[in-house]
PDB file of C-alpha atoms in Angstrom:
ATOM      1  CA  MET A  30     168.926   8.602 183.582  1.00 67.00           C
ATOM      2  CA  ALA A  31     166.043  10.983 182.961  1.00 90.00           C
ATOM      3  CA  ASN A  32     166.205  13.596 180.209  1.00 94.00           C
ATOM      4  CA  HIS A  33     166.801  17.295 180.834  1.00 95.00           C
ATOM      5  CA  LEU A  34     163.602  19.000 181.999  1.00 96.00           C
ATOM      6  CA  ARG A  35     163.663  21.132 178.820  1.00 95.00           C
ATOM      7  CA  GLN A  36     163.244  17.933 176.801  1.00 96.00           C
ATOM      8  CA  GLN A  37     160.615  16.507 179.156  1.00 96.00           C
ATOM      9  CA  ILE A  38     158.595  19.748 178.887  1.00 97.00           C
ATOM     10  CA  ARG A  39     158.926  19.858 175.085  1.00 97.00           C
ATOM     11  CA  GLU A  40     157.801  16.227 174.815  1.00 96.00           C
ATOM     12  CA  ALA A  41     154.818  16.780 177.142  1.00 96.00           C
ATOM     13  CA  VAL A  42     153.658  19.797 175.130  1.00 97.00           C
ATOM     14  CA  ALA A  43     154.092  17.959 171.813  1.00 97.00           C
ATOM     15  CA  THR A  44     152.046  15.043 173.159  1.00 96.00           C
ATOM     16  CA  ARG A  45     149.298  17.445 174.271  1.00 96.00           C
ATOM     17  CA  LEU A  46     149.197  19.025 170.786  1.00 97.00           C
ATOM     18  CA  SER A  47     149.026  15.748 168.883  1.00 97.00           C
ATOM     19  CA  GLY A  48     145.597  15.094 167.418  1.00 97.00           C
ATOM     20  CA  LEU A  49     144.374  18.664 166.867  1.00 98.00           C
ATOM     21  CA  THR A  50     141.864  19.104 164.046  1.00 97.00           C
ATOM     22  CA  THR A  51     144.073  20.983 161.576  1.00 96.00           C
ATOM     23  CA  THR A  52     147.439  19.305 162.169  1.00 97.00           C
ATOM     24  CA  ALA A  53     146.448  15.820 163.417  1.00 97.00           C
ATOM     25  CA  THR A  54     149.654  13.939 164.311  1.00 96.00           C
ATOM     26  CA  ARG A  55     151.940  16.249 162.324  1.00 96.00           C
ATOM     27  CA  VAL A  56     153.680  17.599 165.451  1.00 96.00           C
ATOM     28  CA  TYR A  57     157.474  17.626 165.317  1.00 95.00           C
ATOM     29  CA  GLN A  58     160.075  18.442 167.955  1.00 93.00           C
ATOM     30  CA  SER A  59     163.039  18.866 165.643  1.00 78.00           C
ATOM     31  CA  ARG A  60     164.086  22.272 164.367  1.00 67.00           C
ATOM     32  CA  LEU A  61     165.570  20.625 161.286  1.00 72.00           C
ATOM     33  CA  HIS A  62     162.683  18.376 160.285  1.00 63.00           C
ATOM     34  CA  PRO A  63     162.560  18.412 156.490  1.00 70.00           C
ATOM     35  CA  LEU A  64     159.081  19.624 155.600  1.00 80.00           C
ATOM     36  CA  SER A  65     157.351  18.678 152.383  1.00 83.00           C
ATOM     37  CA  ASP A  66     153.771  19.185 151.198  1.00 84.00           C
ATOM     38  CA  SER A  67     152.722  15.923 152.862  1.00 87.00           C
ATOM     39  CA  ASN A  68     153.889  17.277 156.255  1.00 88.00           C
ATOM     40  CA  LEU A  69     151.732  20.412 156.061  1.00 92.00           C
ATOM     41  CA  PRO A  70     150.053  21.914 157.896  1.00 95.00           C
ATOM     42  CA  CYS A  71     152.109  21.027 160.947  1.00 95.00           C
ATOM     43  CA  LEU A  72     153.351  22.187 164.329  1.00 97.00           C
ATOM     44  CA  LEU A  73     156.980  22.457 165.385  1.00 96.00           C
ATOM     45  CA  VAL A  74     157.544  22.477 169.146  1.00 97.00           C
ATOM     46  CA  ASN A  75     160.896  23.956 170.136  1.00 96.00           C
ATOM     47  CA  THR A  76     162.550  24.979 173.374  1.00 95.00           C
ATOM     48  CA  ASP A  77     164.366  28.174 172.507  1.00 91.00           C
ATOM     49  CA  SER A  78     166.181  30.524 174.883  1.00 94.00           C
ATOM     50  CA  GLU A  79     166.308  30.111 178.649  1.00 96.00           C
ATOM     51  CA  GLU A  80     167.288  32.429 181.474  1.00 96.00           C
ATOM     52  CA  ILE A  81     168.474  30.962 184.767  1.00 95.00           C
ATOM     53  CA  ALA A  82     168.566  32.701 188.146  1.00 94.00           C
ATOM     54  CA  THR A  83     169.909  31.376 191.450  1.00 92.00           C
ATOM     55  CA  LEU A  84     167.248  31.622 194.148  1.00 87.00           C
ATOM     56  CA  THR A  85     169.088  30.240 197.171  1.00 79.00           C
ATOM     57  CA  LEU A  86     172.709  30.179 198.251  1.00 78.00           C
ATOM     58  CA  GLN A  87     173.477  26.741 199.626  1.00 79.00           C
ATOM     59  CA  PRO A  88     175.534  23.746 198.538  1.00 79.00           C
ATOM     60  CA  HIS A  89     172.899  22.882 195.896  1.00 80.00           C
ATOM     61  CA  PRO A  90     171.025  26.122 195.193  1.00 91.00           C
ATOM     62  CA  VAL A  91     167.589  26.173 193.624  1.00 93.00           C
ATOM     63  CA  MET A  92     167.620  27.516 190.073  1.00 93.00           C
ATOM     64  CA  GLU A  93     164.630  29.356 188.623  1.00 96.00           C
ATOM     65  CA  ARG A  94     164.499  28.720 184.891  1.00 97.00           C
ATOM     66  CA  ASN A  95     162.453  30.824 182.476  1.00 98.00           C
ATOM     67  CA  LEU A  96     162.245  28.978 179.196  1.00 97.00           C
ATOM     68  CA  THR A  97     160.864  30.287 175.920  1.00 97.00           C
ATOM     69  CA  LEU A  98     158.896  27.458 174.363  1.00 97.00           C
ATOM     70  CA  ALA A  99     157.849  28.111 170.770  1.00 97.00           C
ATOM     71  CA  VAL A 100     155.022  26.382 168.954  1.00 98.00           C
ATOM     72  CA  ARG A 101     155.405  27.145 165.264  1.00 96.00           C
ATOM     73  CA  CYS A 102     152.251  26.695 163.201  1.00 97.00           C
ATOM     74  CA  ILE A 103     153.268  26.084 159.596  1.00 95.00           C
ATOM     75  CA  GLY A 104     150.815  26.189 156.714  1.00 94.00           C
ATOM     76  CA  LYS A 105     151.023  26.198 152.918  1.00 89.00           C
ATOM     77  CA  ALA A 106     151.061  29.613 151.283  1.00 82.00           C
ATOM     78  CA  VAL A 107     147.583  29.604 149.765  1.00 82.00           C
ATOM     79  CA  ALA A 108     144.864  32.244 149.403  1.00 83.00           C
ATOM     80  CA  ASN A 109     143.434  31.613 152.879  1.00 89.00           C
ATOM     81  CA  LEU A 110     146.801  31.291 154.657  1.00 91.00           C
ATOM     82  CA  ASP A 111     145.981  33.860 157.351  1.00 92.00           C
ATOM     83  CA  ASP A 112     142.763  32.028 158.205  1.00 94.00           C
ATOM     84  CA  THR A 113     144.601  28.692 158.390  1.00 94.00           C
ATOM     85  CA  LEU A 114     147.295  30.111 160.670  1.00 96.00           C
ATOM     86  CA  ASP A 115     144.702  31.777 162.920  1.00 96.00           C
ATOM     87  CA  THR A 116     142.790  28.497 163.185  1.00 97.00           C
ATOM     88  CA  MET A 117     145.984  26.658 164.103  1.00 98.00           C
ATOM     89  CA  LEU A 118     146.816  29.298 166.735  1.00 98.00           C
ATOM     90  CA  LYS A 119     143.311  28.962 168.196  1.00 98.00           C
ATOM     91  CA  GLU A 120     143.657  25.178 168.417  1.00 98.00           C
ATOM     92  CA  VAL A 121     147.089  25.395 170.078  1.00 98.00           C
ATOM     93  CA  GLU A 122     146.064  28.057 172.586  1.00 96.00           C
ATOM     94  CA  THR A 123     142.918  26.123 173.465  1.00 96.00           C
ATOM     95  CA  ALA A 124     144.762  22.819 173.858  1.00 96.00           C
ATOM     96  CA  LEU A 125     147.513  24.292 176.046  1.00 95.00           C
ATOM     97  CA  GLY A 126     145.188  26.563 178.002  1.00 91.00           C
ATOM     98  CA  THR A 127     142.633  23.951 179.011  1.00 83.00           C
ATOM     99  CA  VAL A 128     144.848  21.139 180.278  1.00 78.00           C
ATOM    100  CA  THR A 129     143.599  19.386 183.394  1.00 84.00           C
ATOM    101  CA  ASP A 130     147.141  19.406 184.793  1.00 88.00           C
ATOM    102  CA  PRO A 131     148.755  22.779 183.955  1.00 89.00           C
ATOM    103  CA  THR A 132     151.976  21.669 185.689  1.00 91.00           C
ATOM    104  CA  TYR A 133     152.397  18.751 183.242  1.00 91.00           C
ATOM    105  CA  GLY A 134     152.913  16.277 186.053  1.00 90.00           C
ATOM    106  CA  GLY A 135     154.930  18.701 188.177  1.00 93.00           C
ATOM    107  CA  LEU A 136     157.403  19.609 185.431  1.00 94.00           C
ATOM    108  CA  VAL A 137     156.473  23.311 185.293  1.00 96.00           C
ATOM    109  CA  LYS A 138     155.291  25.952 187.738  1.00 96.00           C
ATOM    110  CA  SER A 139     153.636  28.096 185.080  1.00 95.00           C
ATOM    111  CA  MET A 140     153.256  28.374 181.337  1.00 96.00           C
ATOM    112  CA  VAL A 141     151.773  31.521 179.776  1.00 95.00           C
ATOM    113  CA  PRO A 142     151.642  32.786 176.186  1.00 97.00           C
ATOM    114  CA  THR A 143     153.789  35.880 175.622  1.00 97.00           C
ATOM    115  CA  SER A 144     153.783  36.664 171.896  1.00 98.00           C
ATOM    116  CA  ILE A 145     152.775  35.672 168.374  1.00 98.00           C
ATOM    117  CA  ASN A 146     154.927  36.382 165.317  1.00 97.00           C
ATOM    118  CA  ILE A 147     153.842  35.790 161.714  1.00 95.00           C
ATOM    119  CA  GLU A 148     156.283  35.371 158.823  1.00 94.00           C
ATOM    120  CA  MET A 149     156.641  33.854 155.375  1.00 88.00           C
ATOM    121  CA  ASP A 150     159.361  31.396 154.428  1.00 81.00           C
ATOM    122  CA  ASP A 151     160.155  30.593 150.807  1.00 77.00           C
ATOM    123  CA  ALA A 152     163.158  28.385 151.555  1.00 70.00           C
ATOM    124  CA  LEU A 153     161.102  25.188 151.691  1.00 66.00           C
ATOM    125  CA  GLU A 154     159.781  23.119 148.778  1.00 67.00           C
ATOM    126  CA  LYS A 155     156.872  25.593 148.494  1.00 74.00           C
ATOM    127  CA  PRO A 156     156.396  28.907 150.334  1.00 82.00           C
ATOM    128  CA  VAL A 157     154.817  28.591 153.780  1.00 88.00           C
ATOM    129  CA  GLY A 158     153.420  30.869 156.437  1.00 94.00           C
ATOM    130  CA  ILE A 159     154.679  30.473 159.983  1.00 94.00           C
ATOM    131  CA  ALA A 160     152.844  31.689 163.068  1.00 97.00           C
ATOM    132  CA  SER A 161     155.136  31.358 166.087  1.00 97.00           C
ATOM    133  CA  LEU A 162     153.333  31.258 169.416  1.00 98.00           C
ATOM    134  CA  ASN A 163     155.800  31.799 172.274  1.00 98.00           C
ATOM    135  CA  TYR A 164     155.210  30.697 175.844  1.00 98.00           C
ATOM    136  CA  LEU A 165     157.135  31.621 178.969  1.00 98.00           C
ATOM    137  CA  VAL A 166     157.610  28.418 180.935  1.00 97.00           C
ATOM    138  CA  THR A 167     158.881  28.726 184.502  1.00 97.00           C
ATOM    139  CA  TYR A 168     160.361  25.686 186.211  1.00 97.00           C
ATOM    140  CA  TYR A 169     162.815  24.983 189.012  1.00 96.00           C
ATOM    141  CA  THR A 170     165.765  22.638 189.399  1.00 94.00           C
ATOM    142  CA  ALA A 171     168.519  22.128 191.951  1.00 90.00           C
ATOM    143  CA  ASP A 172     171.970  23.141 190.749  1.00 88.00           C
ATOM    144  CA  GLY A 173     173.606  20.147 189.099  1.00 88.00           C
ATOM    145  CA  SER A 174     170.296  18.321 188.743  1.00 91.00           C
ATOM    146  CA  PRO A 175     168.646  19.460 185.486  1.00 92.00           C
ATOM    147  CA  THR A 176     166.565  16.309 185.130  1.00 92.00           C
ATOM    148  CA  ALA A 177     164.277  16.745 188.153  1.00 91.00           C
ATOM    149  CA  SER A 178     161.925  19.488 189.224  1.00 92.00           C
ATOM    150  CA  ALA A 179     162.800  21.182 192.503  1.00 89.00           C
TER     151      ALA A 179
END
């Protein structure tokens, strides 16, 4: 059985972001990935909140899903941290904005950036800066069929 479309979308985005100049293959899809110095800088790709609306009233209505997909750029807290985070944001926005197939093989109807949030986190092995780039991803499924695009 296919995975939930949320997972398929997250995996497609993570694949697209693998190999960027600053983060190379350090792209993780787990919220709880233990990060050490050797993992940084890196990207975390997460599917956060989702709103669902019923578009049609029929035995299997079409559901419009608006998913918040977050790409978290994480860099070591060093003197040029802001520059590093801005470079990572530029690479992510460029990679996701210039795809030849913006529907990711028909998985999504649209994906647009909506916000950037910058914060510091001192809970890890060493303090890090986190630039969260949020995207609104719209996709459709039939009720009871979350694994296939409608």
